[in-house]
Coordinates of C-alpha atoms and ligand atoms in Angstrom, one line a residue:
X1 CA 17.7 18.2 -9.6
X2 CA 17.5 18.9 -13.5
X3 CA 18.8 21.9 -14.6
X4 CA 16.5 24.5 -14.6
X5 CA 16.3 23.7 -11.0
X6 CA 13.5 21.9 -10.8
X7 CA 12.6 18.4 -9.3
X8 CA 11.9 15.6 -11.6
X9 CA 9.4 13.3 -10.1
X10 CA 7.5 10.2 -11.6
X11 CA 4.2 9.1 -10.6
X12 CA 3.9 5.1 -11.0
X13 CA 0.2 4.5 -10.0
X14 CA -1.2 8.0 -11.1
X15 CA -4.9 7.7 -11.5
X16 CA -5.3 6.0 -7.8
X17 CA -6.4 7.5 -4.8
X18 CA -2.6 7.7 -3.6
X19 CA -1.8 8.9 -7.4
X20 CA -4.6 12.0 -7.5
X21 CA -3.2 12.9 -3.9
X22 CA 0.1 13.2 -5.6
X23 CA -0.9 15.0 -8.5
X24 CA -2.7 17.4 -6.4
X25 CA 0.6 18.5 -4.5
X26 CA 2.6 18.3 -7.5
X27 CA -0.4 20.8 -9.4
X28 CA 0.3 23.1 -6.7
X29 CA 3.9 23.3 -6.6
X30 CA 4.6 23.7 -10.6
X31 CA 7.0 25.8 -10.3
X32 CA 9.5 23.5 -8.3
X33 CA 8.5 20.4 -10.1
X34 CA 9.2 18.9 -13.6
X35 CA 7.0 15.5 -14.4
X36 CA 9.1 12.9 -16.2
X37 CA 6.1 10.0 -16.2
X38 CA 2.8 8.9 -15.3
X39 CA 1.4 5.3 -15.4
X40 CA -1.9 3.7 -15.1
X41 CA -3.2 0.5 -15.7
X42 CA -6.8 0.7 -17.3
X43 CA -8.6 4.0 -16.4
X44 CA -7.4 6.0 -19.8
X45 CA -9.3 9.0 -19.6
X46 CA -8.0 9.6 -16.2
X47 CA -4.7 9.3 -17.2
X48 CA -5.7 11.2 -20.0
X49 CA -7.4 13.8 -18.0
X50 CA -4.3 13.9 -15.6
X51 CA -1.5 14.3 -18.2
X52 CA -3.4 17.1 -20.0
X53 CA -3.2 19.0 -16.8
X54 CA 0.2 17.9 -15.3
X55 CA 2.5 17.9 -18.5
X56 CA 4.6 14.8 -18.3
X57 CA 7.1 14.0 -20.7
X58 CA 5.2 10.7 -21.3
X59 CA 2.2 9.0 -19.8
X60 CA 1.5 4.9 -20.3
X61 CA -1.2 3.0 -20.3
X62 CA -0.3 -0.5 -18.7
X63 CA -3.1 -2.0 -21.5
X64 CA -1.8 -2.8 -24.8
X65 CA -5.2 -2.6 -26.0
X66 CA -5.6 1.1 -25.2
X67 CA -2.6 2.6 -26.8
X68 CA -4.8 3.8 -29.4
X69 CA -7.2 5.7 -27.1
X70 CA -4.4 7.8 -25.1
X71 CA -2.5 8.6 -28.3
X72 CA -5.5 10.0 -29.5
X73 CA -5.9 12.0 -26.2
X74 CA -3.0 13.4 -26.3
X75 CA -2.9 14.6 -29.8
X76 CA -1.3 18.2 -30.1
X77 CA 0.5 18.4 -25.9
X78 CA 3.8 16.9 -27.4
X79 CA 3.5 14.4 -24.6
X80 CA 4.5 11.1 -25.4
X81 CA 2.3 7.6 -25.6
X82 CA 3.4 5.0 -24.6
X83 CA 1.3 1.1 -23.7
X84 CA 1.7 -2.4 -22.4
X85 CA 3.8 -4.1 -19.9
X86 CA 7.4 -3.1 -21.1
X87 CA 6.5 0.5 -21.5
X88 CA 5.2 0.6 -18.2
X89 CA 9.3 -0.5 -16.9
X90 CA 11.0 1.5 -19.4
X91 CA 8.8 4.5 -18.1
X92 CA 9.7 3.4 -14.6
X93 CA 13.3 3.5 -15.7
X94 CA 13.6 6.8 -16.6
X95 CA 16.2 8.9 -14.2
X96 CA 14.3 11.0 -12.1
X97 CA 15.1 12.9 -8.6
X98 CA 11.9 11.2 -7.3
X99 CA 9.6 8.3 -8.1
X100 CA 6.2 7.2 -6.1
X101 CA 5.4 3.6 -6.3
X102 CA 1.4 4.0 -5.7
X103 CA 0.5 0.8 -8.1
X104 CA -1.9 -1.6 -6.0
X105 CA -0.4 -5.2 -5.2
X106 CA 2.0 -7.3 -6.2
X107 CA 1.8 -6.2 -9.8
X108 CA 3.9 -3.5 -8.5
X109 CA 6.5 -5.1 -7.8
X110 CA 8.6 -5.0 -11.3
X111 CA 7.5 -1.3 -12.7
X112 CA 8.6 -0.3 -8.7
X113 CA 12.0 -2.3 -8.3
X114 CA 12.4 -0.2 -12.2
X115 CA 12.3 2.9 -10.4
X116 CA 14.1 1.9 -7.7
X117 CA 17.0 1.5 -9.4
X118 CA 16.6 4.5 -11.5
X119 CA 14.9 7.1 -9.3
X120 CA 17.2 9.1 -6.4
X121 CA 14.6 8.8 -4.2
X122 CA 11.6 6.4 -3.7
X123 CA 8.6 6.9 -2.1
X124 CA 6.8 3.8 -1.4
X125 CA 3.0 3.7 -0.9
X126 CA 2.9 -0.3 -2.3
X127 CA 3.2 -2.2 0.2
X128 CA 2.9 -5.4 -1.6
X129 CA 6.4 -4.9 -2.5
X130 CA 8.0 -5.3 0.9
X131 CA 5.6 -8.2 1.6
X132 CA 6.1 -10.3 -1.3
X133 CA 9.9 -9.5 -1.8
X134 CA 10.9 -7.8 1.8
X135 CA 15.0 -8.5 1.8
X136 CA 15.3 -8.6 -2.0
X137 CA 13.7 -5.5 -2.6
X138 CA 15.6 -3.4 -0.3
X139 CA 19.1 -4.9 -1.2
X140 CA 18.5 -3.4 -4.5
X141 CA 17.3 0.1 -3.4
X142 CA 21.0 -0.4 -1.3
X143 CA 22.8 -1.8 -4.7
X144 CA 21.2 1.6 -6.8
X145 CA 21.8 3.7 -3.6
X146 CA 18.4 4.5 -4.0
X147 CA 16.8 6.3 -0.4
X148 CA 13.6 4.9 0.5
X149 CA 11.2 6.9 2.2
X150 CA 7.8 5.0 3.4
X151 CA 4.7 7.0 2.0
X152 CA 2.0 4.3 4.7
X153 CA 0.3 6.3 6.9
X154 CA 2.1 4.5 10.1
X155 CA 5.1 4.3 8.3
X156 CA 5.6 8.0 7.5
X157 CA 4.5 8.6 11.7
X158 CA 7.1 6.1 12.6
X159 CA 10.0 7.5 9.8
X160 CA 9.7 11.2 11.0
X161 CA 9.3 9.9 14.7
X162 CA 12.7 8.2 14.5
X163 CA 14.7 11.4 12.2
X164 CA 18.0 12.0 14.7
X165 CA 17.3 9.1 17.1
X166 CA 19.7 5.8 17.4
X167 CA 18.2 3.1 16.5
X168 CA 19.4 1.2 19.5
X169 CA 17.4 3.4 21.7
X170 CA 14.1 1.9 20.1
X171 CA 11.9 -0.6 22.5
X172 CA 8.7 -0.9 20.2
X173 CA 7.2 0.7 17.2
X174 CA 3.2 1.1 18.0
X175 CA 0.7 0.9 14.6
X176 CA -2.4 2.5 15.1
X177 CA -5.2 1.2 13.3
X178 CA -8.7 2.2 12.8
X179 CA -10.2 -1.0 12.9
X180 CA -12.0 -0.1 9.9
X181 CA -16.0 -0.3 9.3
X182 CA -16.3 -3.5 10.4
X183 CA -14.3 -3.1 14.1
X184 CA -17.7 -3.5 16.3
X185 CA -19.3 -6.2 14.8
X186 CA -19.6 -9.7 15.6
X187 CA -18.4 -12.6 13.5
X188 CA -21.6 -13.5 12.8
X189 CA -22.5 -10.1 11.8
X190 CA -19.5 -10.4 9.5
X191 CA -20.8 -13.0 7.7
X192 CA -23.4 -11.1 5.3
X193 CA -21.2 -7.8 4.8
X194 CA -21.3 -6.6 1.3
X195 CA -18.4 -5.3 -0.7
X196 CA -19.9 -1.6 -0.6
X197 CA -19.9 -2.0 3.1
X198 CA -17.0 -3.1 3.5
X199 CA -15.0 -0.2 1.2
X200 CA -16.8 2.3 3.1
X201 CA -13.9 3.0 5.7
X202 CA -15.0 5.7 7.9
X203 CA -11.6 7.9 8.1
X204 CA -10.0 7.3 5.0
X205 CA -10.5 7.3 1.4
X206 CA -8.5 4.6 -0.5
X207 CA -8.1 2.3 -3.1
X208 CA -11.2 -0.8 -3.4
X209 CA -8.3 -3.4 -2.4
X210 CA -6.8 -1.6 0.9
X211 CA -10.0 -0.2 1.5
X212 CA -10.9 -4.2 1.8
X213 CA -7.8 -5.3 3.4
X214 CA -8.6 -2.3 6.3
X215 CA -11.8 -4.2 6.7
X216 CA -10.5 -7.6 7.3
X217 CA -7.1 -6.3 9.4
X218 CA -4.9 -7.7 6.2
X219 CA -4.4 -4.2 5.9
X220 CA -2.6 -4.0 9.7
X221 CA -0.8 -7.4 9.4
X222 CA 0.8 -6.1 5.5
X223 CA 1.7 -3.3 7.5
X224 CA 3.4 -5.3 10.7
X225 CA 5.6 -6.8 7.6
X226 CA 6.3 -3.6 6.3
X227 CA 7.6 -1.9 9.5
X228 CA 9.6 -5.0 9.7
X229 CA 11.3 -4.7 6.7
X230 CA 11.5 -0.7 6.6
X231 CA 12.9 -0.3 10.3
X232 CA 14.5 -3.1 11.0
X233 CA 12.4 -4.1 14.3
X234 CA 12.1 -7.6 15.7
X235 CA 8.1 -8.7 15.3
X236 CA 7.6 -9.7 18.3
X237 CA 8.4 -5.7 19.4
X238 CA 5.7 -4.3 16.7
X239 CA 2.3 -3.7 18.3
X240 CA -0.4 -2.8 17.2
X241 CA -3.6 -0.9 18.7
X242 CA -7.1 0.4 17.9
X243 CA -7.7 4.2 18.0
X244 CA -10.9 4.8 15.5
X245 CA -10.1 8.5 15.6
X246 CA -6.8 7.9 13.2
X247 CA -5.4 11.6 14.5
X248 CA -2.2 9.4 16.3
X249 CA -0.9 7.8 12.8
X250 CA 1.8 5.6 14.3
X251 CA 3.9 6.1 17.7
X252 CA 7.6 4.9 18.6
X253 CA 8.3 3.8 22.4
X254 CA 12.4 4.4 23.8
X255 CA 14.5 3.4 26.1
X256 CA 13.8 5.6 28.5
X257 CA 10.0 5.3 28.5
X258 CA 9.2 8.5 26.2
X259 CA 7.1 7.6 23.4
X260 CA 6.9 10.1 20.7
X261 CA 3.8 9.9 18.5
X262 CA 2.9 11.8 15.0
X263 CA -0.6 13.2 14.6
X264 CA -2.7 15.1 11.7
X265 CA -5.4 15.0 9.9
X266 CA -6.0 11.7 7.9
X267 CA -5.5 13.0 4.6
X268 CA -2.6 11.2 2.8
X269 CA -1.5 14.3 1.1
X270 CA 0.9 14.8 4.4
X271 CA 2.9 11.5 4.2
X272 CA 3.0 12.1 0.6
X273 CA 5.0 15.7 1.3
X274 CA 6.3 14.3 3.8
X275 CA 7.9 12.2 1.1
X276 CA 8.0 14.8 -1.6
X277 CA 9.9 16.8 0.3
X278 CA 12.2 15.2 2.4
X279 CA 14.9 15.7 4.3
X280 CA 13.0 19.3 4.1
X281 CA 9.0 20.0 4.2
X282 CA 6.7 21.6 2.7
X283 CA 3.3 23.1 2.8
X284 CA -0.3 21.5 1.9
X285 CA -3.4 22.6 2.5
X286 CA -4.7 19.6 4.7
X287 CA -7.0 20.6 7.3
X288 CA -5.1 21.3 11.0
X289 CA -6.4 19.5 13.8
X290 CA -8.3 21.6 16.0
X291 CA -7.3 20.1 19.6
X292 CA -10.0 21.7 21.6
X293 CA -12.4 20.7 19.2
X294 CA -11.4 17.0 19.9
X295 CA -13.5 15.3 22.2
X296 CA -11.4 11.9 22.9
X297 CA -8.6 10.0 21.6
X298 CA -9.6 6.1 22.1
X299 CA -7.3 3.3 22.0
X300 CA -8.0 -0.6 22.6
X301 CA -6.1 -4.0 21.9
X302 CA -7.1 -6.0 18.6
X303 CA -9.3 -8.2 18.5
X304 CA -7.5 -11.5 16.7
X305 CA -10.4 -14.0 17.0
X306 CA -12.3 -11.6 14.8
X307 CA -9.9 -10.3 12.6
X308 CA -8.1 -13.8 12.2
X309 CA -5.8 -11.9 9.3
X310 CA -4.0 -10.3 11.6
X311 CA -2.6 -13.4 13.3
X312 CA -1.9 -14.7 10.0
X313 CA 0.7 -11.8 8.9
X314 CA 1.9 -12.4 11.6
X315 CA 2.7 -16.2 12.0
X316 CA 3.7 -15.8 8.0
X317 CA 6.2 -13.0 9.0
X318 CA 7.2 -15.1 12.5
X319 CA 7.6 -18.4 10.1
X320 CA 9.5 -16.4 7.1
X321 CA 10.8 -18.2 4.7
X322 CA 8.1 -18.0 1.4
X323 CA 5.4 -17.3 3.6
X324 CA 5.0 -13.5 3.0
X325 CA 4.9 -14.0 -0.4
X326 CA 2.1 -16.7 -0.4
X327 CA 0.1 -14.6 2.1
X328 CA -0.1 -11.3 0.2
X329 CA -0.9 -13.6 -2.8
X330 CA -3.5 -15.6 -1.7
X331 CA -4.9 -12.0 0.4
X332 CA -5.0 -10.4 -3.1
X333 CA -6.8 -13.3 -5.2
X334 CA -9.2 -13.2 -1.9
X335 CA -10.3 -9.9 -1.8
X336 CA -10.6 -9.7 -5.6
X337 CA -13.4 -13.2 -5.7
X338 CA -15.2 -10.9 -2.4
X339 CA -15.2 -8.0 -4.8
X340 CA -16.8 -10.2 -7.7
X341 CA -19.5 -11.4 -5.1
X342 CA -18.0 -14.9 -5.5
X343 CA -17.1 -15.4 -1.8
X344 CA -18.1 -14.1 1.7
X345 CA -16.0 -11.5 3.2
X346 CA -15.5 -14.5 6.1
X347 CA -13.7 -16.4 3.7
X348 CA -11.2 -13.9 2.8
X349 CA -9.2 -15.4 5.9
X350 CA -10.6 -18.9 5.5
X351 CA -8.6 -18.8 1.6
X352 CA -5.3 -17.2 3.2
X353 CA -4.5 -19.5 5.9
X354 CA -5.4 -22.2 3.8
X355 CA -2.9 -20.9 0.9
X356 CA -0.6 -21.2 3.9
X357 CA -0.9 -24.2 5.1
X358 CA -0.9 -26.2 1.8
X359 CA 2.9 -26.5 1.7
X360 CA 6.2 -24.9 3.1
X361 CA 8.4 -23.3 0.2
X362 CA 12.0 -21.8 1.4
X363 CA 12.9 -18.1 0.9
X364 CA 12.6 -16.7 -2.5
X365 CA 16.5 -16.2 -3.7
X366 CA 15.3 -14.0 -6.5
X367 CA 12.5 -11.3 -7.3
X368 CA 12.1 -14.4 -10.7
X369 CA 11.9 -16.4 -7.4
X370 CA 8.7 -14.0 -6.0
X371 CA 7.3 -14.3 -9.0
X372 CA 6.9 -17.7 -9.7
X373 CA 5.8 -18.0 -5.7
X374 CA 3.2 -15.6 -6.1
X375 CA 2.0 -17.3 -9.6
X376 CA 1.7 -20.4 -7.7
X377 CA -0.4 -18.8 -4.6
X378 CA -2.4 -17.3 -7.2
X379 CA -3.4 -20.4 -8.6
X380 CA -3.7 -22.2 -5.2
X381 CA -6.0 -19.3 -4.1
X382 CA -8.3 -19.5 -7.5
X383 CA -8.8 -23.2 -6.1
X384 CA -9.8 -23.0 -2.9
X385 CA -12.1 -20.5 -4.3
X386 CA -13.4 -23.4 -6.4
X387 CA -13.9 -25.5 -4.0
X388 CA -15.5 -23.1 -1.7
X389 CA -18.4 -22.9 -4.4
X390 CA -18.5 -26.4 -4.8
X391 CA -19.1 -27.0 -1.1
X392 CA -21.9 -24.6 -1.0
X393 CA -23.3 -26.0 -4.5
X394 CA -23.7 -29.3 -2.6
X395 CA -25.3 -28.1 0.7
X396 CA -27.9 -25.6 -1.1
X397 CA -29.6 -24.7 2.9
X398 CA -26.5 -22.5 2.9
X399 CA -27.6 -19.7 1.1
X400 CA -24.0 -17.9 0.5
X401 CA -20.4 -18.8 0.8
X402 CA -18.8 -17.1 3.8
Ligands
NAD501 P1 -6.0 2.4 -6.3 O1 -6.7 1.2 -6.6 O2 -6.8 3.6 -6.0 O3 -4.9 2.8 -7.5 C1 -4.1 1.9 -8.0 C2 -3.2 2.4 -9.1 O4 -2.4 1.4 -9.6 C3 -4.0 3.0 -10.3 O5 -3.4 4.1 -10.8 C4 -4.0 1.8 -11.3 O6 -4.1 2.2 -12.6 C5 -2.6 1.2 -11.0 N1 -2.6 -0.2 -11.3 C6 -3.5 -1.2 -10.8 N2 -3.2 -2.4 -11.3 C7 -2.0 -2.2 -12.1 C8 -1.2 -3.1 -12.8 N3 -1.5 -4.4 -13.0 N4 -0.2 -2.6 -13.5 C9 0.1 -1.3 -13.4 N5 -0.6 -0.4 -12.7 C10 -1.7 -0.8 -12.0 O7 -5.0 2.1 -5.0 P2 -4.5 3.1 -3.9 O8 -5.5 3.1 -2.8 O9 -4.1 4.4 -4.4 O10 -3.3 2.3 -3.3 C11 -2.1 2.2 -4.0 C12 -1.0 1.6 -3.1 O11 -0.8 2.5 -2.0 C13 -1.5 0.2 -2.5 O12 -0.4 -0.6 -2.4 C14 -2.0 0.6 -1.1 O13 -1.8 -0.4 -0.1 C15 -1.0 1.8 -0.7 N6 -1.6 2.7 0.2 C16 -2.7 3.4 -0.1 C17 -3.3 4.3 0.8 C18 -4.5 5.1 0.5 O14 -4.9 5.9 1.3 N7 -5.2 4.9 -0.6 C19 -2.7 4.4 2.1 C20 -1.5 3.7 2.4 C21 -1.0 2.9 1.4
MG502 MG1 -1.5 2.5 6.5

C-alpha cells in the first residue's frame, strides 16, 4: 500500500479484452487505487484513450515506431511516454502492490517474470507463461516472494474452491469447458470453418488467439498445464468436462466425496476482483445468476478424436521435458497462419503434433533456455506451414489446406 493509502496496481496487457475488464474495475474503484503503468503492444489510441481516463504514472507502447504518436497523446496529463521492448520491462519493474499479466502468448513471458519480481502480488491471466516456462517461472515468483493469484476462469473457481482446505485432502481438480463454437460439429464440418467463425465463442468474449485456441480445445489443454503448475496436481488427476452453459467455472473433488464447485456469470470482471482483491473481495456489477431462470446445467466427456489438441497438451505435459514449451509455440505460430487465411483450422493440430514430434529437447534450465526453445518451435512451425502450402500447390483438386 502507498501512502496515501491507496493500492498501486499495474496493468501489463491494458488494451486487451482481459485489460479493458481491468480498467473497468479499477475506473470504478478510484478512490482505493493508484495506477503505476499501462502497456500495450500496437493499438496506441487505445492506450491512449485508456491512460487519458485512468491516470497512470506512465503508459508504453511496446512499438518503437509509435513513441511519437502516444507522446503526442498525451501532451498536457503529465503522464509519462515511454516505447519499445526495454520500456515495456522497465515499466514492468516498477514496485507496485499489484501487477496483472494480461499480454497474449509467449511474448509475455519477459515483461511478466519483470513484474513478478517487482510486483507484491501477481495476477496471472497469461497463460503462456506457465506453459512455456511452468517450474522456472514460479521458482522466481518464490525467489521475489511474489503471491500468485490465477486470474483463468477455471483457475480462479479452483483457487477460491481450495482457500482453507489441505491440500492433501484433494482427489481431482475438474475444468469445465465450453467446448466452444465448434463443440457439435463433425471433423468434416471442421474442415471449412473460417476464422470469424471460429472467434465467435458463444459465452465469452476474448482475445482473437484464445478465442481460437477455445475453438480447437488448445485453450483446455494450456489450461490442464496451468492447473498443473498452479496447484500442484498430478495430470493424470485433472479432468476435464463439457458444460456449454459456463455458469460451473471449475470444480474441486475431496477426499471424502464432496466436490465444491464455483459458479457466476461468465464475465471475467469476477476472477479479475477476485484477484484485485484478494485475500478480501470486492464488489462489481456483473450480472447475478438467476437460478430459477436456469433451465439446465449440461455436462459431457470431451471429445479427443475431434479436438486432437487436447490430447496433445496432454501427452506434452505427460512427456515433460521441452515439450510444453514447443507445444504452446508451435500452437501460437498455428493459430496466427489460420488467422492470415494461410492454413485450415484442421491443421492447427496437424502443425502442433508435428512440432512435437520432430525431435526431443530436455528441460529448459533457464527462462534464456525457453526462449531459444520457443525461437526454434517458431521456426519449425513457419515450416511445416510451408510445406503445408507446397503439398496443396502440387495437388490443385484440393481446393484449401486443412
Ligand atoms: P487480447 O489479444 O485481447 O489482448 C492482448 C494484450 O496483450 C493487448 O493489450 C496487447 O497490446 C498486448 N500484447 C500483444 N502482443 C504483445 C507483445 N508482443 N508485447 C507486449 N504486449 C503485447 O488478449 P486477451 O483475450 O485479453 O488475453 C490475454 C491473456 O489472458 C491471454 O494469455 C489469454 O489466454 C488470457 N485469458 C484471457 C481470457 C479472456 O476472457 N480474454 C480468459 C482467460 C485467460
Ligand atoms: Mg479459462
Amino acid at each position: 500500500m502507498s501512502e496515501d493509502g491507496l493500492k498501486r496496481v499495474s496493468v501489463l496487457g491494458a488494451t486487451g479484452s482481459i485489460g479493458a475488464s481491468t480498467l473497468d474495475l479499477l475506473a470504478r474503484a478510484r478512490d482505493r487505487f493508484a495506477i503505476e503503468a499501462l502497456t500495450a503492444h500496437s493499438q496506441v489510441d487505445a492506450l491512449i484513450a485508456a491512460a487519458r481516463r485512468l491516470k497512470p504514472a506512465v503508459a508504453v507502447i511496446g512499438r518503437a515506431d509509435l513513441y511519437q504518436k502516444l507522446k503526442d497523446g498525451l501532451q498536457g496529463t503529465g503522464i509519462e511516454a515511454a516505447a519499445g521492448h526495454q520500456a515495456l520491462l522497465d515499466a514492468a519493474q516498477r514496485p507496485v502492490d499489484w501487477a496483472i499479466g494480461a499480454i497474449v502468448g509467449a511474448a509475455g513471458l519477459e515483461p511478466t517474470l519483470a513484474a513478478a519480481r517487482h510486483a507484491r502480488v501477481l495476477a496471472l491471466a497469461n497463460k503462456e507463461c506457465l506453459v512455456c516456462a511452468g517450474a522456472l517461472f514460479k521458482d522466481e515468483l518464490a525467489r521475489h516472494g511474489t503471491d500468485l493469484v490465477p486470474v483463468d476462469s477455471e483457475h480462479s473457481a479452483i483457487f477460491q474452491v481450495l482457500a482453507g482446505e489441505r491440500p492433501e485432502r484433494v482427489e481431482r481438480l475438474i475444468l469445465t469447458a465450453s467446448g466452444g463454437p465448434f463443440r457439435t460439429l463433425t471433423r468434416r464440418e471442421m474442415e471449412g470453418v473460417t476464422p470469424e467463425q471460429a472467434v465467435s465463442h458463444p459465452k465469452w468474449s476474448m482475445g482473437a488467439k484464445i478465442s481460437i485456441d477455445s475453438a480447437t480445445m488448445m485453450n483446455k489443454g494450456l489450461e490442464v498445464i496451468e492447473a498443473f503448475h498452479l496447484f500442484d496436481v498430478p495430470p493424470e488427476r485433472i479432468d476435464v468436462v463439457i458444460h456449454p452453459q459456463s455458469v460451473i467455472h471449475s470444480m474441486v473433488s475431496y477426499c471424502d466425496g464432496a466436490v465444491l464447485a464455483q459458479m457466476g456469470e461468465p464475465d471475467m470482471r469476477t476472477p479479475i476482483a477476485v484477484a484485485l482483491a484478494w485475500p478480501d473481495r470486492m464488489p462489481t456489477p456483473v450480472k447475478r445468476l438467476d437460478f430459477a431462470a436456469m433451465a439446465a446445467l449440461t455436462f459431457a466427456a470431451p471429445d479427443e478424436a475431434r479436438f486432437p489438441c487436447l490430447a496433445l497438451a496432454r501427452a506434452a505435459l505427460q512427456g515433460g521435458g521441452a515439450l510444453p514449451t514447443l507445444l504452446n509455440a508451435a500452437n501460437e505460430v498455428a493459430v496466427q497462419a489460420f488467422l492470415r487465411r494461410e492454413i485450415g483450422f484442421l491443421a492447427i493440430p496437424e502443425i502442433v503434433e508435428r512440432v512435437l514430434a520432430s525431435a526431443a529437447r530436455p528441460a529448459p534450465g533457464s527462462i534464456a533456455d525457453v526462449l531459444d526453445l520457443d525461437a526454434e518451435a517458431r521456426r519449425r512451425a513457419e515450416a511445416e506451414i510451408r510445406g503445408l502450402a507446397r503439398t496443396v500447390a502440387a495437388a490443385p483438386g484440393q481446393s484449401r489446406m486443412r
